[in-house]
Structures are given as C-alpha cells and as structure tokens.
C-alpha cells in the first residue's frame, strides 16, 4: 500500500509507500505540489487585476472519467519508458488550485493527488525470495491532464481559464517557461538510486508475541523493510527547495517565481529487502526474514562508518586536548604566586562592641614596590592605613579600644578598672588617673 501526505504548500512530489510481495496488486498514492508567486512591487495592471482576488478551483474524478482514463494511459507509458514492467490499473484524481491576492504579490497553490492500484510489480517468485520491480517510482506525465474541462497539469492553464486579463500580460514572456512546467513530475525520485536511500528494517513481525500488539496479519512472520529519501546527507547531497524565476517587462516590471521543495519518498516492503539491478532496472529481493547473523537495522555500512568516524574524531580531539593541557601544565609556574607574604604588614581595624573585642585587620605593602600593580581600584574611596608607630609605642599596653572623643566609652570605663600603662592616650578620666599614677 502506498500512502502520501503533505503539510506544506511548496512540496514537489512525495511518496510514502508499502508494498506486499505476496499480493498481485497494491494501492498507491502520490502528491504533487507547487506554488507560483506573481510579484508586482511597483503596482501596474497585474496589481489592479489580482491584489483583491481570491478563489479556489477544485474537483475529483475516478476511472470512469475520460480524462482519468487518458491519464492512466499516459502514466503507464511513462512507467514503461523508465524501463519498468509495473502498471496502473485503477486511478482516482483530486486537484485543488487556490489563488490569493495581496498588495505586493499573488500566490497560486497547485495540489494534485492521485490514488490507484499498481500491478505487475512482482518479477519472479520462488519459495525463498521474491523479486520486486522498483523502477516505477517516477510516476508522472508531461502531457496535458484535463478533468471536466479543467487542465490541471500546467499552472498557466488555470491562470488562462480564471484570470484571462492577467494571462494576457504574462503570455509570450519569459514567465511562460515557468508557468508551463508540468506539475506531475517525480523524476528526481527515480534519479536518486535506491542505494542512496536510508534503509531500515523492523523485525517486530517475527516476534513470538507480535500478535498481542494488534499487528497486521499481512506482516505476521515477516520483517518490514523501508527506504526513505529527501533529507540532506552525504549520500543524497544537500536537498534544497527549487526556485525558478523570470522577469516580465510590460506596463511595469513584474517577477514570476515558482517554488517547490525537494522530492521525498518512503517506500516500505513486507520482508527483508536486498537491493540489486536487473538489466538496468532497480529491484529488491524480498525474503520473510533477514539473513542469518544480520543484526543491523540501519543502512548498510554507512551509519556504522559515520559512527566510528565520529568516535575516531572524538578520540583524536581527546588526545590533542590532553597534549595541550600537559604542555600548559609544564609551562605553568610553581610555588607562591602573586605578592610575597613577607612583604605585607598587617594592622588592626576592628573596634570594641559592647564588652568584647573583634579581631579584624587589613594588610598593606611594607614598601611602594609594584604599587601600580597591587593597589586597589577603590583606593580613593578607602581610608589610608594608619602610620607605623615607634618601637616604644608598639610595646605599650593599652586596653582602650575607643575614646570618649567620638562619643563612646572605652573598655576601661566599661569594666570599671584600667589596665593601661603610662603611654595610654585615652581621654577618659579613669584612664588618665591610671596613666598619671604610673608616670
């Protein structure tokens, strides 16, 4: 079964597929999408005709429609030209064309979905393996597709039908080459070899208790292989949206752009798939279970190579890091760094609070050497350290942590006795009496 979905208005062709090699036919679907922008930044006739317009042209048809019957024949001819033996036996077509006018540009979104039945994709089958044709992937046509008098394959046709005045401005100009590109084109999906697609297989179907999880009976006892394409990778290359533009010079200068993203594909098959080429045709050999000893669930050796390559690069980076760190460690200076502690002089900055003395202090350089390198950037806002005292004063004993001159009583007054010697400079009466008696 082939299922295709889309969430963007600029995708080109997309296929999300599942094929059952045990069946003679499988349903399929494709989506083709493109967006056309008509830009008129300088106003003009196209601005007058389109900037306030909005309309939708849509419809559906099945294989009883003469236009769909012609499309089936055209698609089968394209498949045959690509070397495939598969055929389309039934088809339904849904189309939607939406125009939205704006002040600077008008966009036209084109969407076509085809759903049908694919047959004759099994090449040969035996008790071990089924060979499946994969050369039908570029389902599309370069012929006009007319459904109920509406041509849907060429963007310029809808413009001619719905906006004849705008068409008259663009007809015969370089915009024709853009507006006349067929919408139903999936050639890139076939041009990208299946060996470049990501490969995964799901072994859930061969688990003993797989049925307890509501597994589809069609894959019971089988693994499921899947191939996906469309993302940028080393194998597929960089996938970017395709943009074509042309300048139209009429009453004003206009720009016409066509935007569509890279094609995407997701093909799944019941069984373990091994790719091969038969007479220039890409095929897959499907077996119910993977070969003995096959444990990888990822594309060939490519992810393994990438994983080990990244691990090797990480190892090289780690070695380089350790070498660099080792050299830096050897070059690093050992021992005391910064200012030598022997060159620092400490002094007390604390004051008494209540009945105890706190022990706080600061340090400064004993000399002025390297002053510019060591001075504080906040020096101008700080008090200068107290001047050094003489040796006789350093030996003096004074228990006064504060003076009455600054509105606080000294420690001697707080304790009711003074332990100061004659060198005490405290102005408190108790201290002065003690100092006088010792002089």
mmCIF file of C-alpha atoms in Angstrom, residues 11 51 76 86 162 186 196 201 227 252 256-257 263 269 276 290 299 302 343:
data_model
loop_
_atom_site.group_PDB
_atom_site.id
_atom_site.type_symbol
_atom_site.label_atom_id
_atom_site.label_comp_id
_atom_site.label_asym_id
_atom_site.label_seq_id
_atom_site.Cartn_x
_atom_site.Cartn_y
_atom_site.Cartn_z
ATOM 1 C CA UNK A 11 6.417 20.279 -1.781
ATOM 2 C CA UNK A 51 -4.476 42.099 -5.498
ATOM 3 C CA UNK A 76 1.666 3.746 -17.866
ATOM 4 C CA UNK A 86 4.589 -2.307 -13.481
ATOM 5 C CA UNK A 162 -9.707 32.058 -14.380
ATOM 6 C CA UNK A 186 8.556 12.792 -9.919
ATOM 7 C CA UNK A 196 21.441 6.237 -1.653
ATOM 8 C CA UNK A 201 14.032 -2.919 8.793
ATOM 9 C CA UNK A 227 13.706 3.034 2.274
ATOM 10 C CA UNK A 252 5.520 47.662 -15.196
ATOM 11 C CA UNK A 256 7.226 35.457 -11.521
ATOM 12 C CA UNK A 257 8.616 32.748 -9.230
ATOM 13 C CA UNK A 263 11.036 15.372 -3.662
ATOM 14 C CA UNK A 269 8.008 -3.596 1.708
ATOM 15 C CA UNK A 276 20.014 -5.206 -6.858
ATOM 16 C CA UNK A 290 16.838 -11.314 7.364
ATOM 17 C CA UNK A 299 21.501 1.457 6.089
ATOM 18 C CA UNK A 302 27.092 3.902 6.049
ATOM 19 C CA UNK A 343 56.345 41.978 52.176
#
